[in-house]
Amino acid sequence: MTASIRIAPSILSADFARLGEEVRAIEKAGADLVHFDVMDNHYVPNLTIGPLVCEAIRPHVKIGIDVHLMVEPVDALIPLFAKAGANLITFHPEASRHVDRTLQLIRDHGCKAGLVLNPATPVQVLDHVWDRLDMVLLMSVNPGFGGQKFIPSTLPKLRAIRAAIEAHKAAGGQDIWLEVDGGVKVDNIAEIVRAGADTCVAGSAVFGAPDADGGYHGVMKALRAEAAKGLS
Ligand code: DX5
Ligand code: ZN
């Protein structure tokens, strides 16, 4: 396990009219990544932001941009997001005909690659692609909307994936981040970390709790303090 937890605020809950300011504020408050949710009204029943918005926020922050693609098909968007400054790109295996090829394509474009598992997606989907993964993103809600409730069956699934990652590393494999997305709050992040997550997305928990000056130091500090309890 990693010594400290990465926190990735999801800008899905940010004020889109002030996105540059919002990403600067989360970086200032210690965010490790910007989580960037891409929805296409096809793979998921919602429509959000694309490569142009990624490119627009890129100069505002130094931290990595973690692009979560909820789109189908996937491949055509990968070069566009890589060019727009994405650092990590994850996609849902159900949305790509050729998962292995899509994972390679992401790395070929210089980004870290990951697969996203929905609540009903079995862990076995990872079986033959461990070497191609830099991250596994485990959904703890069904994708499409911010502000949903954490699904408790995510916890045993997190433990199973954590054990598989550790076994992969023990057999000489590369490190793979384990990110959880959906319903992460100050009051459940400790048990999420205890179950094996090293990277936590938080959308409504962060952007719904601004400091008096509009920053996010208070909530980020609280998330980090609680996350640390899960490591001890
Ligand atoms: C849901 C998105 C999430 C979402 C999380 O489909 O992938 O990243 O923004 O929002 P919260 O933290 O509010 O559940
Ligand atoms: Zn997401």
PDB file of C-alpha atoms and ligand atoms in Angstrom:
ATOM      1  CA  MET A   1       0.000   0.000   0.000  1.00  0.00           C
ATOM      2  CA  THR A   2       1.012   3.569  -0.614  1.00  0.00           C
ATOM      3  CA  ALA A   3       2.065   5.756   2.322  1.00  0.00           C
ATOM      4  CA  SER A   4      -0.355   8.551   1.501  1.00  0.00           C
ATOM      5  CA  ILE A   5      -3.702   8.723  -0.218  1.00  0.00           C
ATOM      6  CA  ARG A   6      -4.319  10.682  -3.409  1.00  0.00           C
ATOM      7  CA  ILE A   7      -7.455  12.826  -3.480  1.00  0.00           C
ATOM      8  CA  ALA A   8      -8.997  13.649  -6.851  1.00  0.00           C
ATOM      9  CA  PRO A   9     -11.848  16.180  -6.685  1.00  0.00           C
ATOM     10  CA  SER A  10     -14.357  15.613  -9.494  1.00  0.00           C
ATOM     11  CA  ILE A  11     -15.125  18.852 -11.298  1.00  0.00           C
ATOM     12  CA  LEU A  12     -18.540  17.464 -12.201  1.00  0.00           C
ATOM     13  CA  SER A  13     -19.743  19.269  -9.057  1.00  0.00           C
ATOM     14  CA  ALA A  14     -17.711  22.439  -9.653  1.00  0.00           C
ATOM     15  CA  ASP A  15     -19.135  25.749 -10.867  1.00  0.00           C
ATOM     16  CA  PHE A  16     -18.692  25.295 -14.620  1.00  0.00           C
ATOM     17  CA  ALA A  17     -18.971  29.041 -15.195  1.00  0.00           C
ATOM     18  CA  ARG A  18     -15.779  29.479 -13.114  1.00  0.00           C
ATOM     19  CA  LEU A  19     -13.883  26.300 -13.963  1.00  0.00           C
ATOM     20  CA  GLY A  20     -10.387  27.827 -14.141  1.00  0.00           C
ATOM     21  CA  GLU A  21     -10.819  29.373 -10.709  1.00  0.00           C
ATOM     22  CA  GLU A  22     -12.283  26.130  -9.314  1.00  0.00           C
ATOM     23  CA  VAL A  23      -9.382  23.922 -10.456  1.00  0.00           C
ATOM     24  CA  ARG A  24      -6.861  26.445  -9.143  1.00  0.00           C
ATOM     25  CA  ALA A  25      -8.664  26.419  -5.799  1.00  0.00           C
ATOM     26  CA  ILE A  26      -8.558  22.621  -5.439  1.00  0.00           C
ATOM     27  CA  GLU A  27      -4.882  22.530  -6.390  1.00  0.00           C
ATOM     28  CA  LYS A  28      -4.190  25.222  -3.794  1.00  0.00           C
ATOM     29  CA  ALA A  29      -6.062  23.135  -1.225  1.00  0.00           C
ATOM     30  CA  GLY A  30      -3.778  20.160  -1.904  1.00  0.00           C
ATOM     31  CA  ALA A  31      -5.652  18.073  -4.472  1.00  0.00           C
ATOM     32  CA  ASP A  32      -3.465  15.438  -6.126  1.00  0.00           C
ATOM     33  CA  LEU A  33      -5.412  15.152  -9.392  1.00  0.00           C
ATOM     34  CA  VAL A  34      -8.295  16.828 -11.212  1.00  0.00           C
ATOM     35  CA  HIS A  35     -10.930  14.148 -11.894  1.00  0.00           C
ATOM     36  CA  PHE A  36     -12.546  14.955 -15.255  1.00  0.00           C
ATOM     37  CA  ASP A  37     -15.842  13.158 -16.014  1.00  0.00           C
ATOM     38  CA  VAL A  38     -16.691  12.779 -19.698  1.00  0.00           C
ATOM     39  CA  MET A  39     -20.285  11.688 -20.427  1.00  0.00           C
ATOM     40  CA  ASP A  40     -21.819  11.209 -23.869  1.00  0.00           C
ATOM     41  CA  ASN A  41     -25.589  10.663 -23.414  1.00  0.00           C
ATOM     42  CA  HIS A  42     -25.070   7.199 -24.943  1.00  0.00           C
ATOM     43  CA  TYR A  43     -22.945   5.087 -22.628  1.00  0.00           C
ATOM     44  CA  VAL A  44     -24.442   7.040 -19.707  1.00  0.00           C
ATOM     45  CA  PRO A  45     -27.634   9.127 -19.589  1.00  0.00           C
ATOM     46  CA  ASN A  46     -25.890  12.476 -19.167  1.00  0.00           C
ATOM     47  CA  LEU A  47     -23.774  14.855 -21.196  1.00  0.00           C
ATOM     48  CA  THR A  48     -20.774  16.787 -19.898  1.00  0.00           C
ATOM     49  CA  ILE A  49     -17.405  18.016 -21.136  1.00  0.00           C
ATOM     50  CA  GLY A  50     -14.855  17.071 -23.797  1.00  0.00           C
ATOM     51  CA  PRO A  51     -11.270  17.682 -24.926  1.00  0.00           C
ATOM     52  CA  LEU A  52     -11.783  21.421 -25.486  1.00  0.00           C
ATOM     53  CA  VAL A  53     -12.590  21.915 -21.809  1.00  0.00           C
ATOM     54  CA  CYS A  54      -9.616  19.749 -20.808  1.00  0.00           C
ATOM     55  CA  GLU A  55      -7.374  21.940 -22.938  1.00  0.00           C
ATOM     56  CA  ALA A  56      -8.916  25.070 -21.416  1.00  0.00           C
ATOM     57  CA  ILE A  57      -8.197  24.059 -17.812  1.00  0.00           C
ATOM     58  CA  ARG A  58      -4.745  22.556 -18.512  1.00  0.00           C
ATOM     59  CA  PRO A  59      -2.800  25.838 -18.119  1.00  0.00           C
ATOM     60  CA  HIS A  60      -4.525  26.594 -14.799  1.00  0.00           C
ATOM     61  CA  VAL A  61      -2.984  23.709 -12.800  1.00  0.00           C
ATOM     62  CA  LYS A  62       0.204  21.651 -12.564  1.00  0.00           C
ATOM     63  CA  ILE A  63      -1.449  18.544 -11.060  1.00  0.00           C
ATOM     64  CA  GLY A  64      -2.435  15.669 -13.329  1.00  0.00           C
ATOM     65  CA  ILE A  65      -5.764  15.510 -15.129  1.00  0.00           C
ATOM     66  CA  ASP A  66      -7.495  12.164 -14.555  1.00  0.00           C
ATOM     67  CA  VAL A  67      -9.921  11.709 -17.467  1.00  0.00           C
ATOM     68  CA  HIS A  68     -12.776   9.275 -16.765  1.00  0.00           C
ATOM     69  CA  LEU A  69     -14.388   8.390 -20.094  1.00  0.00           C
ATOM     70  CA  MET A  70     -18.037   7.372 -19.856  1.00  0.00           C
ATOM     71  CA  VAL A  71     -18.388   7.236 -23.629  1.00  0.00           C
ATOM     72  CA  GLU A  72     -18.988   4.651 -26.326  1.00  0.00           C
ATOM     73  CA  PRO A  73     -17.071   4.119 -28.549  1.00  0.00           C
ATOM     74  CA  VAL A  74     -13.842   5.100 -26.823  1.00  0.00           C
ATOM     75  CA  ASP A  75     -10.848   5.043 -29.181  1.00  0.00           C
ATOM     76  CA  ALA A  76     -11.372   8.199 -31.267  1.00  0.00           C
ATOM     77  CA  LEU A  77     -11.309  10.397 -28.152  1.00  0.00           C
ATOM     78  CA  ILE A  78      -7.977   9.127 -26.823  1.00  0.00           C
ATOM     79  CA  PRO A  79      -5.640  11.121 -29.105  1.00  0.00           C
ATOM     80  CA  LEU A  80      -7.798  14.204 -28.581  1.00  0.00           C
ATOM     81  CA  PHE A  81      -7.584  13.989 -24.784  1.00  0.00           C
ATOM     82  CA  ALA A  82      -3.856  13.202 -24.875  1.00  0.00           C
ATOM     83  CA  LYS A  83      -3.339  16.326 -26.989  1.00  0.00           C
ATOM     84  CA  ALA A  84      -5.557  18.320 -24.607  1.00  0.00           C
ATOM     85  CA  GLY A  85      -3.200  17.546 -21.706  1.00  0.00           C
ATOM     86  CA  ALA A  86      -4.736  14.501 -20.012  1.00  0.00           C
ATOM     87  CA  ASN A  87      -2.299  12.528 -17.847  1.00  0.00           C
ATOM     88  CA  LEU A  88      -4.452   9.507 -17.031  1.00  0.00           C
ATOM     89  CA  ILE A  89      -7.266   8.097 -19.158  1.00  0.00           C
ATOM     90  CA  THR A  90      -9.691   5.443 -17.938  1.00  0.00           C
ATOM     91  CA  PHE A  91     -12.616   3.820 -19.769  1.00  0.00           C
ATOM     92  CA  HIS A  92     -15.330   1.235 -19.190  1.00  0.00           C
ATOM     93  CA  PRO A  93     -14.568  -2.169 -20.783  1.00  0.00           C
ATOM     94  CA  GLU A  94     -18.222  -2.548 -21.868  1.00  0.00           C
ATOM     95  CA  ALA A  95     -17.737   0.524 -24.086  1.00  0.00           C
ATOM     96  CA  SER A  96     -14.777  -0.769 -26.117  1.00  0.00           C
ATOM     97  CA  ARG A  97     -14.825  -3.676 -28.602  1.00  0.00           C
ATOM     98  CA  HIS A  98     -11.124  -4.322 -28.042  1.00  0.00           C
ATOM     99  CA  VAL A  99     -10.125  -3.550 -24.481  1.00  0.00           C
ATOM    100  CA  ASP A 100      -6.505  -4.624 -24.832  1.00  0.00           C
ATOM    101  CA  ARG A 101      -6.068  -2.447 -27.924  1.00  0.00           C
ATOM    102  CA  THR A 102      -7.659   0.585 -26.250  1.00  0.00           C
ATOM    103  CA  LEU A 103      -5.371   0.225 -23.223  1.00  0.00           C
ATOM    104  CA  GLN A 104      -2.334   0.114 -25.539  1.00  0.00           C
ATOM    105  CA  LEU A 105      -3.597   3.125 -27.461  1.00  0.00           C
ATOM    106  CA  ILE A 106      -3.741   5.208 -24.259  1.00  0.00           C
ATOM    107  CA  ARG A 107      -0.141   4.363 -23.340  1.00  0.00           C
ATOM    108  CA  ASP A 108       1.011   4.902 -26.933  1.00  0.00           C
ATOM    109  CA  HIS A 109      -0.268   8.461 -26.567  1.00  0.00           C
ATOM    110  CA  GLY A 110       1.864   9.001 -23.475  1.00  0.00           C
ATOM    111  CA  CYS A 111      -0.876   8.728 -20.845  1.00  0.00           C
ATOM    112  CA  LYS A 112      -1.382   6.330 -17.975  1.00  0.00           C
ATOM    113  CA  ALA A 113      -4.152   3.827 -18.714  1.00  0.00           C
ATOM    114  CA  GLY A 114      -6.918   2.363 -16.592  1.00  0.00           C
ATOM    115  CA  LEU A 115     -10.113   0.348 -16.657  1.00  0.00           C
ATOM    116  CA  VAL A 116     -13.302   1.336 -14.816  1.00  0.00           C
ATOM    117  CA  LEU A 117     -15.497  -1.284 -13.182  1.00  0.00           C
ATOM    118  CA  ASN A 118     -19.182  -0.523 -12.659  1.00  0.00           C
ATOM    119  CA  PRO A 119     -20.883  -1.901  -9.534  1.00  0.00           C
ATOM    120  CA  ALA A 120     -22.083  -4.944 -11.519  1.00  0.00           C
ATOM    121  CA  THR A 121     -18.893  -5.484 -13.542  1.00  0.00           C
ATOM    122  CA  PRO A 122     -17.003  -8.568 -12.324  1.00  0.00           C
ATOM    123  CA  VAL A 123     -13.381  -8.217 -11.235  1.00  0.00           C
ATOM    124  CA  GLN A 124     -12.459 -10.961 -13.745  1.00  0.00           C
ATOM    125  CA  VAL A 125     -12.597  -8.368 -16.518  1.00  0.00           C
ATOM    126  CA  LEU A 126      -9.057  -7.448 -15.361  1.00  0.00           C
ATOM    127  CA  ASP A 127      -7.725 -11.009 -15.699  1.00  0.00           C
ATOM    128  CA  HIS A 128      -5.805 -10.788 -18.957  1.00  0.00           C
ATOM    129  CA  VAL A 129      -4.739  -7.147 -18.971  1.00  0.00           C
ATOM    130  CA  TRP A 130      -2.896  -6.628 -15.672  1.00  0.00           C
ATOM    131  CA  ASP A 131       0.343  -5.730 -17.478  1.00  0.00           C
ATOM    132  CA  ARG A 132      -1.414  -2.977 -19.416  1.00  0.00           C
ATOM    133  CA  LEU A 133      -2.911  -1.208 -16.394  1.00  0.00           C
ATOM    134  CA  ASP A 134      -1.633   1.822 -14.499  1.00  0.00           C
ATOM    135  CA  MET A 135      -4.899   2.216 -12.616  1.00  0.00           C
ATOM    136  CA  VAL A 136      -8.124   0.419 -11.775  1.00  0.00           C
ATOM    137  CA  LEU A 137     -11.079   2.731 -11.141  1.00  0.00           C
ATOM    138  CA  LEU A 138     -13.799   1.102  -9.108  1.00  0.00           C
ATOM    139  CA  MET A 139     -17.228   2.749  -9.323  1.00  0.00           C
ATOM    140  CA  SER A 140     -19.025   2.896  -6.003  1.00  0.00           C
ATOM    141  CA  VAL A 141     -22.160   4.316  -7.694  1.00  0.00           C
ATOM    142  CA  ASN A 142     -23.623   3.721 -11.143  1.00  0.00           C
ATOM    143  CA  PRO A 143     -21.958   6.162 -13.531  1.00  0.00           C
ATOM    144  CA  GLY A 144     -23.747   9.226 -14.855  1.00  0.00           C
ATOM    145  CA  PHE A 145     -24.387  11.604 -11.963  1.00  0.00           C
ATOM    146  CA  GLY A 146     -22.660  13.239  -9.024  1.00  0.00           C
ATOM    147  CA  GLY A 147     -24.127  13.250  -5.538  1.00  0.00           C
ATOM    148  CA  GLN A 148     -25.230   9.590  -5.366  1.00  0.00           C
ATOM    149  CA  LYS A 149     -24.952   7.320  -2.339  1.00  0.00           C
ATOM    150  CA  PHE A 150     -21.946   5.004  -1.877  1.00  0.00           C
ATOM    151  CA  ILE A 151     -22.862   1.354  -2.627  1.00  0.00           C
ATOM    152  CA  PRO A 152     -21.555  -0.766   0.308  1.00  0.00           C
ATOM    153  CA  SER A 153     -20.757  -3.881  -1.792  1.00  0.00           C
ATOM    154  CA  THR A 154     -17.867  -1.822  -3.199  1.00  0.00           C
ATOM    155  CA  LEU A 155     -15.887  -2.532  -0.014  1.00  0.00           C
ATOM    156  CA  PRO A 156     -15.387  -6.314  -0.486  1.00  0.00           C
ATOM    157  CA  LYS A 157     -14.717  -5.659  -4.161  1.00  0.00           C
ATOM    158  CA  LEU A 158     -12.024  -3.132  -3.219  1.00  0.00           C
ATOM    159  CA  ARG A 159     -10.424  -5.720  -0.934  1.00  0.00           C
ATOM    160  CA  ALA A 160     -10.422  -8.304  -3.739  1.00  0.00           C
ATOM    161  CA  ILE A 161      -8.808  -5.916  -6.241  1.00  0.00           C
ATOM    162  CA  ARG A 162      -6.259  -4.722  -3.666  1.00  0.00           C
ATOM    163  CA  ALA A 163      -5.256  -8.362  -3.039  1.00  0.00           C
ATOM    164  CA  ALA A 164      -4.947  -9.004  -6.782  1.00  0.00           C
ATOM    165  CA  ILE A 165      -2.771  -5.883  -7.258  1.00  0.00           C
ATOM    166  CA  GLU A 166      -0.494  -6.894  -4.398  1.00  0.00           C
ATOM    167  CA  ALA A 167      -0.201 -10.420  -5.873  1.00  0.00           C
ATOM    168  CA  HIS A 168       0.628  -8.924  -9.276  1.00  0.00           C
ATOM    169  CA  LYS A 169       3.353  -6.760  -7.697  1.00  0.00           C
ATOM    170  CA  ALA A 170       4.719  -9.677  -5.665  1.00  0.00           C
ATOM    171  CA  ALA A 171       5.095 -11.601  -8.927  1.00  0.00           C
ATOM    172  CA  GLY A 172       7.250  -8.784 -10.334  1.00  0.00           C
ATOM    173  CA  GLY A 173       4.478  -6.697 -11.915  1.00  0.00           C
ATOM    174  CA  GLN A 174       4.225  -2.897 -12.050  1.00  0.00           C
ATOM    175  CA  ASP A 175       2.438  -0.743  -9.491  1.00  0.00           C
ATOM    176  CA  ILE A 176      -1.250  -0.122 -10.235  1.00  0.00           C
ATOM    177  CA  TRP A 177      -3.269   2.612  -8.556  1.00  0.00           C
ATOM    178  CA  LEU A 178      -6.669   1.702  -7.125  1.00  0.00           C
ATOM    179  CA  GLU A 179      -9.137   4.566  -7.353  1.00  0.00           C
ATOM    180  CA  VAL A 180     -12.689   4.662  -6.034  1.00  0.00           C
ATOM    181  CA  ASP A 181     -15.384   6.954  -7.469  1.00  0.00           C
ATOM    182  CA  GLY A 182     -18.839   7.837  -6.169  1.00  0.00           C
ATOM    183  CA  GLY A 183     -20.285   8.855  -2.823  1.00  0.00           C
ATOM    184  CA  VAL A 184     -16.909   9.341  -1.129  1.00  0.00           C
ATOM    185  CA  LYS A 185     -17.353  11.633   1.893  1.00  0.00           C
ATOM    186  CA  VAL A 186     -15.474  12.678   5.022  1.00  0.00           C
ATOM    187  CA  ASP A 187     -17.441  10.095   7.020  1.00  0.00           C
ATOM    188  CA  ASN A 188     -16.668   7.038   4.843  1.00  0.00           C
ATOM    189  CA  ILE A 189     -13.230   7.711   3.333  1.00  0.00           C
ATOM    190  CA  ALA A 190     -11.432   5.948   6.220  1.00  0.00           C
ATOM    191  CA  GLU A 191     -13.190   2.628   5.607  1.00  0.00           C
ATOM    192  CA  ILE A 192     -12.700   3.011   1.829  1.00  0.00           C
ATOM    193  CA  VAL A 193      -8.955   3.446   2.360  1.00  0.00           C
ATOM    194  CA  ARG A 194      -8.924   0.573   4.849  1.00  0.00           C
ATOM    195  CA  ALA A 195     -10.467  -1.634   2.149  1.00  0.00           C
ATOM    196  CA  GLY A 196      -7.564  -0.853  -0.186  1.00  0.00           C
ATOM    197  CA  ALA A 197      -8.162   2.338  -2.178  1.00  0.00           C
ATOM    198  CA  ASP A 198      -5.108   4.583  -2.646  1.00  0.00           C
ATOM    199  CA  THR A 199      -6.845   7.254  -4.757  1.00  0.00           C
ATOM    200  CA  CYS A 200     -10.238   8.727  -3.905  1.00  0.00           C
ATOM    201  CA  VAL A 201     -12.496  10.772  -6.163  1.00  0.00           C
ATOM    202  CA  ALA A 202     -14.785  13.205  -4.349  1.00  0.00           C
ATOM    203  CA  GLY A 203     -17.114  15.534  -6.218  1.00  0.00           C
ATOM    204  CA  SER A 204     -20.058  16.825  -4.219  1.00  0.00           C
ATOM    205  CA  ALA A 205     -18.165  16.313  -0.935  1.00  0.00           C
ATOM    206  CA  VAL A 206     -15.507  18.821  -2.026  1.00  0.00           C
ATOM    207  CA  PHE A 207     -17.361  21.350  -4.178  1.00  0.00           C
ATOM    208  CA  GLY A 208     -20.399  21.276  -1.903  1.00  0.00           C
ATOM    209  CA  ALA A 209     -18.335  22.367   1.105  1.00  0.00           C
ATOM    210  CA  PRO A 210     -16.451  25.567   0.233  1.00  0.00           C
ATOM    211  CA  ASP A 211     -14.592  27.591   2.861  1.00  0.00           C
ATOM    212  CA  ALA A 212     -15.923  31.064   3.695  1.00  0.00           C
ATOM    213  CA  ASP A 213     -13.509  32.527   1.099  1.00  0.00           C
ATOM    214  CA  GLY A 214     -14.591  30.079  -1.623  1.00  0.00           C
ATOM    215  CA  GLY A 215     -11.522  27.832  -1.246  1.00  0.00           C
ATOM    216  CA  TYR A 216     -11.529  24.148  -0.301  1.00  0.00           C
ATOM    217  CA  HIS A 217      -8.852  23.860   2.402  1.00  0.00           C
ATOM    218  CA  GLY A 218     -11.280  22.811   5.151  1.00  0.00           C
ATOM    219  CA  VAL A 219     -12.874  19.885   3.370  1.00  0.00           C
ATOM    220  CA  MET A 220      -9.604  18.704   1.797  1.00  0.00           C
ATOM    221  CA  LYS A 221      -7.932  18.738   5.213  1.00  0.00           C
ATOM    222  CA  ALA A 222     -10.838  16.776   6.716  1.00  0.00           C
ATOM    223  CA  LEU A 223     -10.778  14.202   3.888  1.00  0.00           C
ATOM    224  CA  ARG A 224      -7.023  13.762   4.263  1.00  0.00           C
ATOM    225  CA  ALA A 225      -7.179  13.409   8.044  1.00  0.00           C
ATOM    226  CA  GLU A 226      -9.929  10.771   7.810  1.00  0.00           C
ATOM    227  CA  ALA A 227      -8.168   8.955   4.956  1.00  0.00           C
ATOM    228  CA  ALA A 228      -5.024   8.706   7.100  1.00  0.00           C
ATOM    229  CA  LYS A 229      -7.056   6.870   9.760  1.00  0.00           C
ATOM    230  CA  GLY A 230      -7.734   4.155   7.200  1.00  0.00           C
ATOM    231  CA  LEU A 231      -3.987   3.597   6.787  1.00  0.00           C
ATOM    232  CA  SER A 232      -3.221   3.198  10.486  1.00  0.00           C
TER     233      SER A 232
HETATM  234  C1  DX5 B   1     -20.152   9.684 -11.637  1.00  0.00           C
HETATM  235  C2  DX5 B   1     -18.775  10.301 -11.770  1.00  0.00           C
HETATM  236  C3  DX5 B   1     -18.165  10.740 -10.509  1.00  0.00           C
HETATM  237  C4  DX5 B   1     -18.907  11.800  -9.772  1.00  0.00           C
HETATM  238  C5  DX5 B   1     -18.671  11.595  -8.311  1.00  0.00           C
HETATM  239  O1  DX5 B   1     -20.494   9.065 -12.834  1.00  0.00           O
HETATM  240  O2  DX5 B   1     -17.891   9.386 -12.380  1.00  0.00           O
HETATM  241  O3  DX5 B   1     -16.801  11.116 -10.692  1.00  0.00           O
HETATM  242  O4  DX5 B   1     -18.520  13.106 -10.093  1.00  0.00           O
HETATM  243  O5  DX5 B   1     -19.454  12.499  -7.614  1.00  0.00           O
HETATM  244  P1  DX5 B   1     -19.740  12.339  -6.057  1.00  0.00           P
HETATM  245  O6  DX5 B   1     -18.410  12.387  -5.359  1.00  0.00           O
HETATM  246  O7  DX5 B   1     -20.604  13.499  -5.767  1.00  0.00           O
HETATM  247  O8  DX5 B   1     -20.434  11.016  -5.861  1.00  0.00           O
HETATM  248 ZN    ZN B   2     -15.710   9.835 -12.392  1.00  0.00          ZN
END
